Short mmCIF file of C-alpha atoms in Angstrom, two decimals:
data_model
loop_
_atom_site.label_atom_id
_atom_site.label_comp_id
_atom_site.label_asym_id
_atom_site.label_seq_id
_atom_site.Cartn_x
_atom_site.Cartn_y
_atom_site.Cartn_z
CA UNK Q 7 0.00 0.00 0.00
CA UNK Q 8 1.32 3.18 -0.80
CA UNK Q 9 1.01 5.01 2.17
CA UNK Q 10 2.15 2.02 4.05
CA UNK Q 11 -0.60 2.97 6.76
CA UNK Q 12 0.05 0.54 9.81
CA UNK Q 13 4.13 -0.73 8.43
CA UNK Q 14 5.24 2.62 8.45
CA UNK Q 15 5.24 2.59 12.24
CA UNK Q 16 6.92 -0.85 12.66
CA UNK Q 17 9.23 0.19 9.81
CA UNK Q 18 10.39 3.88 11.95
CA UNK Q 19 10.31 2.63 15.83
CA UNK Q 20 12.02 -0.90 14.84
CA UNK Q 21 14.84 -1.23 17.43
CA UNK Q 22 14.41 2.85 16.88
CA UNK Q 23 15.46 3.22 13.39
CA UNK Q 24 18.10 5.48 14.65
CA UNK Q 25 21.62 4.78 13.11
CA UNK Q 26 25.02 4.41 14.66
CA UNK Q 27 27.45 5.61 16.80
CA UNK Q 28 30.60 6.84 15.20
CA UNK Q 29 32.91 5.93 17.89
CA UNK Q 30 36.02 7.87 16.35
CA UNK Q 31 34.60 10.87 16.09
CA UNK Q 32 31.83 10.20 19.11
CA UNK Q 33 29.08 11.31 17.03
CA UNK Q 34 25.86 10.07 16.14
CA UNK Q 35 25.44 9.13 12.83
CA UNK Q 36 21.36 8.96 11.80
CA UNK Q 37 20.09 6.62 8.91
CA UNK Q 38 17.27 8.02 6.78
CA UNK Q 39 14.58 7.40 8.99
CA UNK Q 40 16.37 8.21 12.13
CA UNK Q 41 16.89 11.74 10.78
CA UNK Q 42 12.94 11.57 10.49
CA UNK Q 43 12.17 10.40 14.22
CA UNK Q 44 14.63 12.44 15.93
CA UNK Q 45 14.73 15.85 13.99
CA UNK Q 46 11.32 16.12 12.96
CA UNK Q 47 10.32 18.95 15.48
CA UNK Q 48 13.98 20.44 15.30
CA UNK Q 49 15.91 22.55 13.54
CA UNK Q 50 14.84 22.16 9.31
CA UNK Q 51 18.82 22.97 8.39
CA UNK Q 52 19.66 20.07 10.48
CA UNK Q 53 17.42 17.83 9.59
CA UNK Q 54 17.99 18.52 5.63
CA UNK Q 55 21.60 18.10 5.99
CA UNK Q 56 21.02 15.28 7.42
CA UNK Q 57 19.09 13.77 5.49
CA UNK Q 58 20.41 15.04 2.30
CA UNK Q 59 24.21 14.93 2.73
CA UNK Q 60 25.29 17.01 -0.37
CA UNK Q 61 23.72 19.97 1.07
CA UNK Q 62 27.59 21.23 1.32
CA UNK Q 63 26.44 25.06 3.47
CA UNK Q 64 24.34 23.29 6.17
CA UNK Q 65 26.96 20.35 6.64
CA UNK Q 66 29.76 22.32 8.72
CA UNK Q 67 26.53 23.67 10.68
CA UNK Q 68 25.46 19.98 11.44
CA UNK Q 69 28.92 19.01 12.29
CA UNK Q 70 29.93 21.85 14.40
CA UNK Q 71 26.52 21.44 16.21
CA UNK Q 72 25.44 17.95 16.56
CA UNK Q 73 27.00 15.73 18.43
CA UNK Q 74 26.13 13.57 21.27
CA UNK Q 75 27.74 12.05 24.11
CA UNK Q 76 27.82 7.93 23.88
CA UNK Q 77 25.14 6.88 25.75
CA UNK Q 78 25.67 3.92 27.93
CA UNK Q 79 22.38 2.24 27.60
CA UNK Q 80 21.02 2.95 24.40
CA UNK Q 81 16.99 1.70 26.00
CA UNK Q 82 17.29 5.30 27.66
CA UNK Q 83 16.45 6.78 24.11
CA UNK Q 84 13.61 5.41 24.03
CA UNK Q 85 11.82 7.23 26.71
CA UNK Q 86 13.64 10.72 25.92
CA UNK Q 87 12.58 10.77 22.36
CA UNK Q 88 9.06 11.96 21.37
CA UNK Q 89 6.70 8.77 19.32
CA UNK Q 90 7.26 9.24 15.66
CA UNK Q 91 4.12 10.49 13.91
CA UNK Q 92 3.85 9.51 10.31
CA UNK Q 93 1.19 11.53 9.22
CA UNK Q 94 -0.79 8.32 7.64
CA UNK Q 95 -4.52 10.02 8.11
CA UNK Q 96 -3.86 13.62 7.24
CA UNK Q 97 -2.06 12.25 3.89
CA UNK Q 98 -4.62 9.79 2.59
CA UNK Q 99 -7.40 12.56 3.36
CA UNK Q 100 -4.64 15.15 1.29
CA UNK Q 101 -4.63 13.04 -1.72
CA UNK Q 102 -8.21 12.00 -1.78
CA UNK Q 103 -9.17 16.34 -1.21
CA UNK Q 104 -6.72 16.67 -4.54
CA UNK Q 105 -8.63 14.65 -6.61
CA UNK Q 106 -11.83 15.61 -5.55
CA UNK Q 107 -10.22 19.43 -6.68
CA UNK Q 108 -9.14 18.34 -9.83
CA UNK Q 109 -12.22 16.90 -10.74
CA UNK Q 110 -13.99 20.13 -9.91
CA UNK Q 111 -11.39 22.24 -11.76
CA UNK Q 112 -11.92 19.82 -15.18
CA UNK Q 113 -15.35 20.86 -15.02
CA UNK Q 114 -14.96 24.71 -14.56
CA UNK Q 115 -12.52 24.31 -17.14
CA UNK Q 116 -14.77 22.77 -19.68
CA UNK Q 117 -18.25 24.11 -19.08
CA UNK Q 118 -16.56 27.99 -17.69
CA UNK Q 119 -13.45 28.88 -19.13
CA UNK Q 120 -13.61 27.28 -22.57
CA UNK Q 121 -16.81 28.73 -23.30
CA UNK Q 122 -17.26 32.83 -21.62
CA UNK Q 123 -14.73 34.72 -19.94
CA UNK Q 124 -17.30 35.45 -16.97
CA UNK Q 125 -15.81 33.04 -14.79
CA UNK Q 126 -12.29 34.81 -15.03
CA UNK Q 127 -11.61 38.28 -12.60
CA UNK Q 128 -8.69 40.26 -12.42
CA UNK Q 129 -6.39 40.05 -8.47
CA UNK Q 130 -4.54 43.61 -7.67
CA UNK Q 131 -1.68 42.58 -9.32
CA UNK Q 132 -3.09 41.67 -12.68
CA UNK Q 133 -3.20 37.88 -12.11
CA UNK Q 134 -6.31 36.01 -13.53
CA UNK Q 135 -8.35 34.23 -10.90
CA UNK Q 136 -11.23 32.12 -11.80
CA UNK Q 137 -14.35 30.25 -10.73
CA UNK Q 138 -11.64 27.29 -9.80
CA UNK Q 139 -9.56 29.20 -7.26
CA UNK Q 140 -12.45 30.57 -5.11
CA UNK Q 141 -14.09 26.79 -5.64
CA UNK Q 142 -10.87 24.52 -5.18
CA UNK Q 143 -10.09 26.99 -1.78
CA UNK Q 144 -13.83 26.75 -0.33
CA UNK Q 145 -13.99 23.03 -1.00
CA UNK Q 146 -11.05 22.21 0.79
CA UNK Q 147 -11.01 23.96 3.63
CA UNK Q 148 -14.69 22.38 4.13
CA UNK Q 149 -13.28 19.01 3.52
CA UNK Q 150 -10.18 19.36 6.09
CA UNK Q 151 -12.34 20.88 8.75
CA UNK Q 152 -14.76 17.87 8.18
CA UNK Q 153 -11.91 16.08 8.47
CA UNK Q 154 -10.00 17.38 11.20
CA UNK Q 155 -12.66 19.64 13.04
CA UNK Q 156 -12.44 22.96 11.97
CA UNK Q 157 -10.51 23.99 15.27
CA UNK Q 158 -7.67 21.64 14.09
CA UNK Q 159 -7.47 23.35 11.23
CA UNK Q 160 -5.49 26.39 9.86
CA UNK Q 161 -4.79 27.14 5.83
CA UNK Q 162 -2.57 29.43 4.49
CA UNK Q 163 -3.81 29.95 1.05
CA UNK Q 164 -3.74 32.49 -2.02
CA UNK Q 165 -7.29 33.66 -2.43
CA UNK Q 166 -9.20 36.30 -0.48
CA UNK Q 167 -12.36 37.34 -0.66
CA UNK Q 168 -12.23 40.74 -1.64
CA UNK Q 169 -12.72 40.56 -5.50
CA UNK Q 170 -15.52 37.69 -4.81
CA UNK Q 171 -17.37 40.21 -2.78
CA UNK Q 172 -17.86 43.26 -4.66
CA UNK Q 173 -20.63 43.48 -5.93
CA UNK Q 174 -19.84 43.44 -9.99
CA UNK Q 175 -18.74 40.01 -9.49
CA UNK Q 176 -22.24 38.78 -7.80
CA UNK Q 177 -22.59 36.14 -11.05
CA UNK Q 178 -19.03 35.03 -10.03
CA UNK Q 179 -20.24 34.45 -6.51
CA UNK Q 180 -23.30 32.90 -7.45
CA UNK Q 181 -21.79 30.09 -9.67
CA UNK Q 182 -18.83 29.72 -6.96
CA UNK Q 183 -21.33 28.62 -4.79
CA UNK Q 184 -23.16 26.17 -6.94
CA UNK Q 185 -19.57 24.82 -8.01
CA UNK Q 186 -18.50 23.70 -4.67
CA UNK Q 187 -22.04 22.55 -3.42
CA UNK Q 188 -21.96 20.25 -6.89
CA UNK Q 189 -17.90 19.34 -5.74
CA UNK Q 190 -19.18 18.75 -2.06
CA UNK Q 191 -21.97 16.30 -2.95
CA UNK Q 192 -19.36 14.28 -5.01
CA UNK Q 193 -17.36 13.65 -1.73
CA UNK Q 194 -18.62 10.17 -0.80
CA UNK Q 195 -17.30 9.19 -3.89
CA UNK Q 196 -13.82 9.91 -3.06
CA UNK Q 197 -14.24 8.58 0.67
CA UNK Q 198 -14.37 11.98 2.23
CA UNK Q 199 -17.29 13.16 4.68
CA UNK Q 200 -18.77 16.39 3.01
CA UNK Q 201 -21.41 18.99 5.13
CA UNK Q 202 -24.89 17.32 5.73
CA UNK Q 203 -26.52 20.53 3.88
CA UNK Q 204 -25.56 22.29 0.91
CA UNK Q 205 -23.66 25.68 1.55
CA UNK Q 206 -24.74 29.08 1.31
CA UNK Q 207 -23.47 32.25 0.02
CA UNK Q 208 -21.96 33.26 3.27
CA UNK Q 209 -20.93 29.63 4.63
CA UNK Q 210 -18.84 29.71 1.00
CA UNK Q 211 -17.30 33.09 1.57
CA UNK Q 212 -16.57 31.67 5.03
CA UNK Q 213 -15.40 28.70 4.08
CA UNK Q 214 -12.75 30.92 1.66
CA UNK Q 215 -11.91 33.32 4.28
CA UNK Q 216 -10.86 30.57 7.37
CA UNK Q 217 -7.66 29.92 5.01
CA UNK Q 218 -6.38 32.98 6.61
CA UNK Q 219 -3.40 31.44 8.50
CA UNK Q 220 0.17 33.57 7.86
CA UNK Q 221 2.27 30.67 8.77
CA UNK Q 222 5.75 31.16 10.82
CA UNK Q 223 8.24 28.48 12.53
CA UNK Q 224 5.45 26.74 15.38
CA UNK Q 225 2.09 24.45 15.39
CA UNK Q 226 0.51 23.26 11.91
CA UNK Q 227 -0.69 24.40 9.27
CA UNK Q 228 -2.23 23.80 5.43
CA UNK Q 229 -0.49 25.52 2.56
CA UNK Q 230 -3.00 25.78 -0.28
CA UNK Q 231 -2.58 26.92 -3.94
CA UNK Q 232 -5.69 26.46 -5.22
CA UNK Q 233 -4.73 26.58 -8.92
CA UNK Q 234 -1.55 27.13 -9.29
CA UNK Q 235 -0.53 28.36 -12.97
CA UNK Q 236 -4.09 30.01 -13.50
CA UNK Q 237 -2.54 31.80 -16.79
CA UNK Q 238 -2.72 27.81 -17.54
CA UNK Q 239 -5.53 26.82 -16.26
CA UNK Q 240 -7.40 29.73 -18.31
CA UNK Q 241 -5.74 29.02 -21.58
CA UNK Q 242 -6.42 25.19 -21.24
CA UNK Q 243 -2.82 24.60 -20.59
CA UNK Q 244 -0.70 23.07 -17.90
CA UNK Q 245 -1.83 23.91 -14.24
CA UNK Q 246 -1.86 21.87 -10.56
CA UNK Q 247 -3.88 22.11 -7.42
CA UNK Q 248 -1.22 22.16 -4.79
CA UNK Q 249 -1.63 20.75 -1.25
CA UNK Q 250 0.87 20.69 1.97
CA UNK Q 251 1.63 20.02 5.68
CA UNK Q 252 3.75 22.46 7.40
CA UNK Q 253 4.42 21.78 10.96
CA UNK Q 254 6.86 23.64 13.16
CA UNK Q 255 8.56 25.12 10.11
CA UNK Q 256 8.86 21.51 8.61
CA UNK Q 257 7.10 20.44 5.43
CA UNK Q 258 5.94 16.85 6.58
CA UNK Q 259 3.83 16.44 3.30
CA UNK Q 260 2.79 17.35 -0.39
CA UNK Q 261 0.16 16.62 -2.86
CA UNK Q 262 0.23 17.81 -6.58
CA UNK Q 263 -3.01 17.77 -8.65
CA UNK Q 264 -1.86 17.74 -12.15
CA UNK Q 265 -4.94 17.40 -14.26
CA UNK Q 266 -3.53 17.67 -17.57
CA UNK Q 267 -0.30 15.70 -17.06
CA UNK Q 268 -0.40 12.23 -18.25
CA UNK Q 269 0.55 9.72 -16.80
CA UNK Q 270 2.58 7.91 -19.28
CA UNK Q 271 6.17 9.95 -20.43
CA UNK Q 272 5.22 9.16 -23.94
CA UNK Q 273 1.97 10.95 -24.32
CA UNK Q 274 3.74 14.51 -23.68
CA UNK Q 275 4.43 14.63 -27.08
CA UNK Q 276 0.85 14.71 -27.72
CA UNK Q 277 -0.70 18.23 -26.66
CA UNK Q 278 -3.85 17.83 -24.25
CA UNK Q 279 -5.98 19.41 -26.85
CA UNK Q 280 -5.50 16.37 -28.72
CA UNK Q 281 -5.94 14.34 -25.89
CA UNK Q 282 -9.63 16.13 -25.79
CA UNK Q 283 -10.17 15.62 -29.50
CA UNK Q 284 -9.15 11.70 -29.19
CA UNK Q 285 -11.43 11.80 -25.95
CA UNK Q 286 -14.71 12.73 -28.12
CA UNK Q 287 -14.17 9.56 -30.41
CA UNK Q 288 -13.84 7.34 -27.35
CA UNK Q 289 -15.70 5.70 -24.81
CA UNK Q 290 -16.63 7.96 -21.77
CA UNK Q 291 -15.58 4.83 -19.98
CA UNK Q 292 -11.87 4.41 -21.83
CA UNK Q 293 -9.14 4.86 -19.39
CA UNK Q 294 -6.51 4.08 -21.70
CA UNK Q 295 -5.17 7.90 -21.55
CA UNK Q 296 -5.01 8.39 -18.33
CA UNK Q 297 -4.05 12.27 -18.82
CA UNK Q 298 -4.22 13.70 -15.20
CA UNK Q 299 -2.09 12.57 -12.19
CA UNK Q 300 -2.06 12.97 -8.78
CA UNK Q 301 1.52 12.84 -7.10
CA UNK Q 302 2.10 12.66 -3.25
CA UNK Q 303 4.86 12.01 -0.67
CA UNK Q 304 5.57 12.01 2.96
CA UNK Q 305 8.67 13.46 4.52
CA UNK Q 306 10.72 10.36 5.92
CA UNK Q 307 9.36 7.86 3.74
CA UNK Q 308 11.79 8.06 1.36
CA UNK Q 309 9.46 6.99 -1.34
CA UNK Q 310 6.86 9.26 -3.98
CA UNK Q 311 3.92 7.81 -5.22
CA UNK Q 312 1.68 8.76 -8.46
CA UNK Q 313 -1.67 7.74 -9.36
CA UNK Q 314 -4.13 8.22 -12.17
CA UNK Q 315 -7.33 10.82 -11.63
CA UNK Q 316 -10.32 9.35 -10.65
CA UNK Q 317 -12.95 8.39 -13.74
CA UNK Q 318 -16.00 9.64 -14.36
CA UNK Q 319 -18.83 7.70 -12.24
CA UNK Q 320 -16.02 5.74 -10.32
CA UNK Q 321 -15.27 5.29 -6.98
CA UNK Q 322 -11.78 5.93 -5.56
CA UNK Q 323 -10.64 2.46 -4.14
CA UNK Q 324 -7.12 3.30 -2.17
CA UNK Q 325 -4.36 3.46 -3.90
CA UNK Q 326 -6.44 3.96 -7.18
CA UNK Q 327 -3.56 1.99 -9.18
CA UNK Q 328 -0.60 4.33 -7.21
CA UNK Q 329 2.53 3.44 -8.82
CA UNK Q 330 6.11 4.91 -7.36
CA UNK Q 331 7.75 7.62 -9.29
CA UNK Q 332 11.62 8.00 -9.13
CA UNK Q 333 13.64 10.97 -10.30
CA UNK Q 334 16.16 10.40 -13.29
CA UNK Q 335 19.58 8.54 -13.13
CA UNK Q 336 20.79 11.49 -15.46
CA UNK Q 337 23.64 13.56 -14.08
CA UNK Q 338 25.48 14.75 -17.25
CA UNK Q 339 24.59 18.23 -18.08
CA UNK Q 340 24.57 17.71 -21.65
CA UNK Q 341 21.97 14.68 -21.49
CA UNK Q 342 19.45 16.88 -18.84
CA UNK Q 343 16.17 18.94 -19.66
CA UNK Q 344 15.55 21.52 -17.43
CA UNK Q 345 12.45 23.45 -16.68
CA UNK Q 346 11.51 26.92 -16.00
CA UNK Q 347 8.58 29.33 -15.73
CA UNK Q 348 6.17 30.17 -19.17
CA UNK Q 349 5.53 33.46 -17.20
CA UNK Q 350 8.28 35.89 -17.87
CA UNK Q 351 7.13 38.44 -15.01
CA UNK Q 352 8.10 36.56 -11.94
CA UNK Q 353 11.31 34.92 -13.26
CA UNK Q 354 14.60 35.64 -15.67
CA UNK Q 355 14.39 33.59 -18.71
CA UNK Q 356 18.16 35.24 -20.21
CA UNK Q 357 19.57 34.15 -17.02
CA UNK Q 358 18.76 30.47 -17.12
CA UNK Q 359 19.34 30.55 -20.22
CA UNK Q 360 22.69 32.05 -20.19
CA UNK Q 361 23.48 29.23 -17.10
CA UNK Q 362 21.81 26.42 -19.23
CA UNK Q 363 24.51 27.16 -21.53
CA UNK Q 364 27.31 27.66 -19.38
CA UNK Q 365 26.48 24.27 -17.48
CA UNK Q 366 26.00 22.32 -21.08
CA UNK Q 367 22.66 21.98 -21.43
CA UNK Q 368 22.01 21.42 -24.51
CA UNK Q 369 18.10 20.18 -24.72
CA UNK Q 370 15.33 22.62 -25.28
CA UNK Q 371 14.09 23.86 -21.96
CA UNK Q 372 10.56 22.58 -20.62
CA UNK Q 373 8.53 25.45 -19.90
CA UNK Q 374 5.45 24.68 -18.55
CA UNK Q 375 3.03 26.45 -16.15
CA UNK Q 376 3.01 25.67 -12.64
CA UNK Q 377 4.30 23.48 -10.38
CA UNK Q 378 3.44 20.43 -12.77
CA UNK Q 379 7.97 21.27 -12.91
CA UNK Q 380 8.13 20.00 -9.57
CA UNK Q 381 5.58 16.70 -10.69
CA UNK Q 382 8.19 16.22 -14.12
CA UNK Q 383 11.76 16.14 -11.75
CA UNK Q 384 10.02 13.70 -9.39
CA UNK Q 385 9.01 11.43 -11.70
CA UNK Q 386 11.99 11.48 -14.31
CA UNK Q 387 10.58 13.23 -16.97
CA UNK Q 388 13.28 16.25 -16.35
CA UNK Q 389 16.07 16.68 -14.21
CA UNK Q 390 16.22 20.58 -13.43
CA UNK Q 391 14.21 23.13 -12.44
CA UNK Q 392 15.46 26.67 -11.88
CA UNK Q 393 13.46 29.74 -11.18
CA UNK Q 394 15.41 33.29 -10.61
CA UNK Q 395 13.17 35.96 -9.53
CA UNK Q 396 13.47 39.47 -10.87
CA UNK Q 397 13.95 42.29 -8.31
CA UNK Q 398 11.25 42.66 -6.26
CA UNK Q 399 9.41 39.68 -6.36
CA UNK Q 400 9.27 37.42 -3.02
CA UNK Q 401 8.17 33.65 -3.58
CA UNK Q 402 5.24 32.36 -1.79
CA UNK Q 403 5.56 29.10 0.54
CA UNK Q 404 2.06 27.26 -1.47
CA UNK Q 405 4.24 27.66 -4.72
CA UNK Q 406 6.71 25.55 -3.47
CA UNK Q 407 5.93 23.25 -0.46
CA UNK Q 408 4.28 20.13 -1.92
CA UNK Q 409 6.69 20.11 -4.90
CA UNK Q 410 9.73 20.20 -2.41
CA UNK Q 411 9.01 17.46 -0.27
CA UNK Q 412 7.68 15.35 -3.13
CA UNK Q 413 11.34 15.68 -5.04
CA UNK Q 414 13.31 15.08 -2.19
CA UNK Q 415 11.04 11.97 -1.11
CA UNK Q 416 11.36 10.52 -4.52
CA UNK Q 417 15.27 11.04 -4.53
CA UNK Q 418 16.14 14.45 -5.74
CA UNK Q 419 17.20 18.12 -4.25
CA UNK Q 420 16.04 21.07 -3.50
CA UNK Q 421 17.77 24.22 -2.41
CA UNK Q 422 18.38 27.83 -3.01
CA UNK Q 423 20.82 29.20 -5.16
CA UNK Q 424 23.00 29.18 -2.44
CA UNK Q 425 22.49 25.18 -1.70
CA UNK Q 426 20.47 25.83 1.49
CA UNK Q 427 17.41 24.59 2.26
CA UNK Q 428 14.14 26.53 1.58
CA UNK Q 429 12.58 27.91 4.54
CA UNK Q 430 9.14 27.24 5.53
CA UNK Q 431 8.59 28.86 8.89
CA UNK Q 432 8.78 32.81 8.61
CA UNK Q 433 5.41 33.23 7.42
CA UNK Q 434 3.89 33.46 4.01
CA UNK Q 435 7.08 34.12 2.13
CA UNK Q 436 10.55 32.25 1.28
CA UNK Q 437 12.29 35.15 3.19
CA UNK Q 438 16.27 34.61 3.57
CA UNK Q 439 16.05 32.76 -0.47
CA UNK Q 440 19.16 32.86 -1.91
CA UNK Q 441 19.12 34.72 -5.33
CA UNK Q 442 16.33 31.85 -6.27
CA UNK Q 443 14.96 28.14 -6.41
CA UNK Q 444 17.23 25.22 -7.81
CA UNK Q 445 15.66 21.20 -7.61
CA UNK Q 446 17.69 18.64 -9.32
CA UNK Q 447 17.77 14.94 -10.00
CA UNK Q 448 20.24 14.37 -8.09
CA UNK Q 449 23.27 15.63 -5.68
CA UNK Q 450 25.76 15.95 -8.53
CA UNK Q 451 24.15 17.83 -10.92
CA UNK Q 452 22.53 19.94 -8.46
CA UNK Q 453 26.73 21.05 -7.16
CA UNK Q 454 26.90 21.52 -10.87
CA UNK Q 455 24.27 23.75 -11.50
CA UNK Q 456 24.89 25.72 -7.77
CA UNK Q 457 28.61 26.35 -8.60
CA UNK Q 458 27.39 27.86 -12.41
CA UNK Q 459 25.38 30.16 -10.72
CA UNK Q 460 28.46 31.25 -8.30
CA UNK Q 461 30.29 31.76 -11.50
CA UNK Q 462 27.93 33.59 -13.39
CA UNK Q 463 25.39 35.87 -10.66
CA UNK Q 464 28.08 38.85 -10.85
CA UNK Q 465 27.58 39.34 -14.59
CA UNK Q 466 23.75 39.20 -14.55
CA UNK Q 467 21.55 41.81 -14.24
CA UNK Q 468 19.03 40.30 -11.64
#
């Protein structure tokens, strides 16, 4: 079973999971899931350098830091350290919320978007936002509160509701709330517990307006991104619903909606419009396409799982044919793809360009919307993605949480630019990023790309 529900406890509090002792050097040396079941709570530097040995500017840290006297009788640990969660139940309700959300942004997408631009408003800062992001947002934070209790419950999440509430966008409102009471009655079918009634206007603005959480370094939280890629979404391109865990500053663990990512490598070569043309001279029933994904992990496991979206008029029977996705074996520069942004306002496309070049990358960068380039590293289908923001932009934590921990679960890296960890706990914002966001296949071509940037940040203009 994917989520290894009941083994994953035997698996981490087996004679501890905890390591060795390195009597030379009188440290304590952690295996992968005794980084996991000590550190979870502690520092997120320590853990990741841990856990991830090449991350070369948090090792010294570790070193200089962590170390532990040789304990006589090693049975003493077991009462000192704090029980191991592993985050079984708020993961399996995660992935089943994601699909649920995809299927409800495939409908916007085909009866809304594709036919009026009424179901499309404008944020402050010029961004589309549609009838999805309001919908997705409302529908999940009823779900998790049904879930969790809504006093267990805190979202950080992108949408407010100050466009939704003026009153030129009452027709938006309107068909926001008949969207998620349509999504909400589907919820059995996903085995998720939805509100006895349908919603009202207000309950739906409510429901929109709890995700309201800022974050920072203590307790738990959600980090939502409704639709992420919405320049995407609207233009029927690439786009993902993007779930997380934060807790005390940690990201414990991500979901990805991709809903127009197949599943199969093969059928990227085949642009989802064709997919929908192909779909029309098929059986409603045919699942031989399989274009949409869902892609999960759980900090500690060590392993990322992927599995098909739910069909139309099916039930989702756990793990709904979950298969494990791996990143790629690639580490020569001149054999990688590499990934970054379509949107040209947030990031520096001469830049990566420049250090594509520099590096030896020689393929034809993958630009695709959203964090569906976090879904392509962790399942093999490229092996780099680099963002660097232009002056003045700060990255949000919901554009980047799930993706992380699903990388580095299924074997990858992610750091700054500086090969530090990403920081999760000061709030709503990556604050302290390094000049930007690099994830890799793998340790040795992620050293290759950091030390490129070293060698070329002086000479750009960002």
């Amino acid at each position: 079973m994917p989520l290894h529900s009941s083994s994953m406890a035997i698996k981490v509090s087996h004679n501890l999971g905890l390591g060795k002792w390195n009597d030379k050097h009188n440290n304590f040396i952690p295996n992968h899931v005794g980084s996991f079941f000590i550190f979870l709570r502690g520092n997120k530097t320590h853990h990741n350098a841990m856990s991830r040995g090449h991350i070369g500017c948090c090792l010294s840290s570790f070193n200089q830091t962590q170390s532990f006297p040789v304990m006589e009788d090693q049975k003493k640990l077991s009462f000192s350290s704090p029980e191991p969660v592993n985050y079984s139940q708020e993961l399996d309700v995660a992935v089943r919320t994601v699909q649920l959300a995809c299927s409800l942004c495939q409908r916007v997408q085909n009866s809304l978007i594709s036919k009026t631009s009424d179901g499309v408003q404008s944020k402050d800062d010029n961004s589309p936002v549609t009838v999805a992001d309001w919908s997705v947002q409302a529908t999940v934070s009823c779900i998790l509160s049904e879930s969790f209790g809504s006093s267990n419950v805190s979202i950080v999440a992108e949408e407010d509701i100050q466009n939704l509430s003026k009153a030129k966008a009452g027709g938006v409102l309107e068909t926001v709330v008949k969207t998620v009471n349509e999504c909400l009655a589907e919820a059995p079918r996903y085995g998720l517990k939805g509100p006895k009634m349908a919603l009202g206007t207000t309950e739906v603005l409510e429901a929109i307006n709890r995700c309201n959480s800022i974050g920072g370094p203590a307790g738990r939280f959600w980090a939502l991104d409704p639709v992420d890629g919405t320049l995407g979404f609207v233009r029927g391109d690439q786009y993902a619903i993007a779930l997380a865990l934060i807790e005390d500053g940690e990201v414990v663990l991500g979901v990805l909606g991709c809903p127009n990512y197949p599943m199969r490598k093969e059928w990227l070569n085949y642009h989802h419009r064709y997919h929908r043309i192909i779909s029309k001279l098929t059986p409603s029933t045919s699942e031989s396409w399989d274009k949409g994904c869902v892609i999960y992990a759980r900090r500690g496991s060590g392993e990322a799982w992927m599995q098909p979206l739910l069909h139309v008029n099916k039930n989702l029977v756990w793990p709904n044919s979950a298969r494990p996705v791996r990143v790629s074996s690639i580490d020569n520069p001149s054999l990688a793809t590499f990934c970054e942004p379509v949107e040209k306002a947030n990031s520096s496309h001469s830049f990566t360009a420049g250090l594509a070049h520099s590096v030896g990358l020689r393929k034809q960068p993958l630009r695709v919307y959203s964090m569906v380039k976090y879904a392509a590293i962790a399942r093999g289908d490229a092996e780099i993605f680099m963002k660097f923001a232009r002056a003045g932009y700060k990255e949000k934590i919901w554009d980047h949480a799930a993706g992380v921990v699903i990388i580095q679960e299924a074997g990858g890296v992610v750091t700054d630019a500086g090969g530090c960890p990403l920081d999760f706990s000061k709030g709503i914002y990556l604050e302290g990023l390094d000049r930007g966001v690099i994830a890799s296949a793998g340790a040795n071509l992620h050293d290759k790309i950091i030390r490129a940037v070293d060698a070329s940040w002086d000479s750009s203009a960002l």
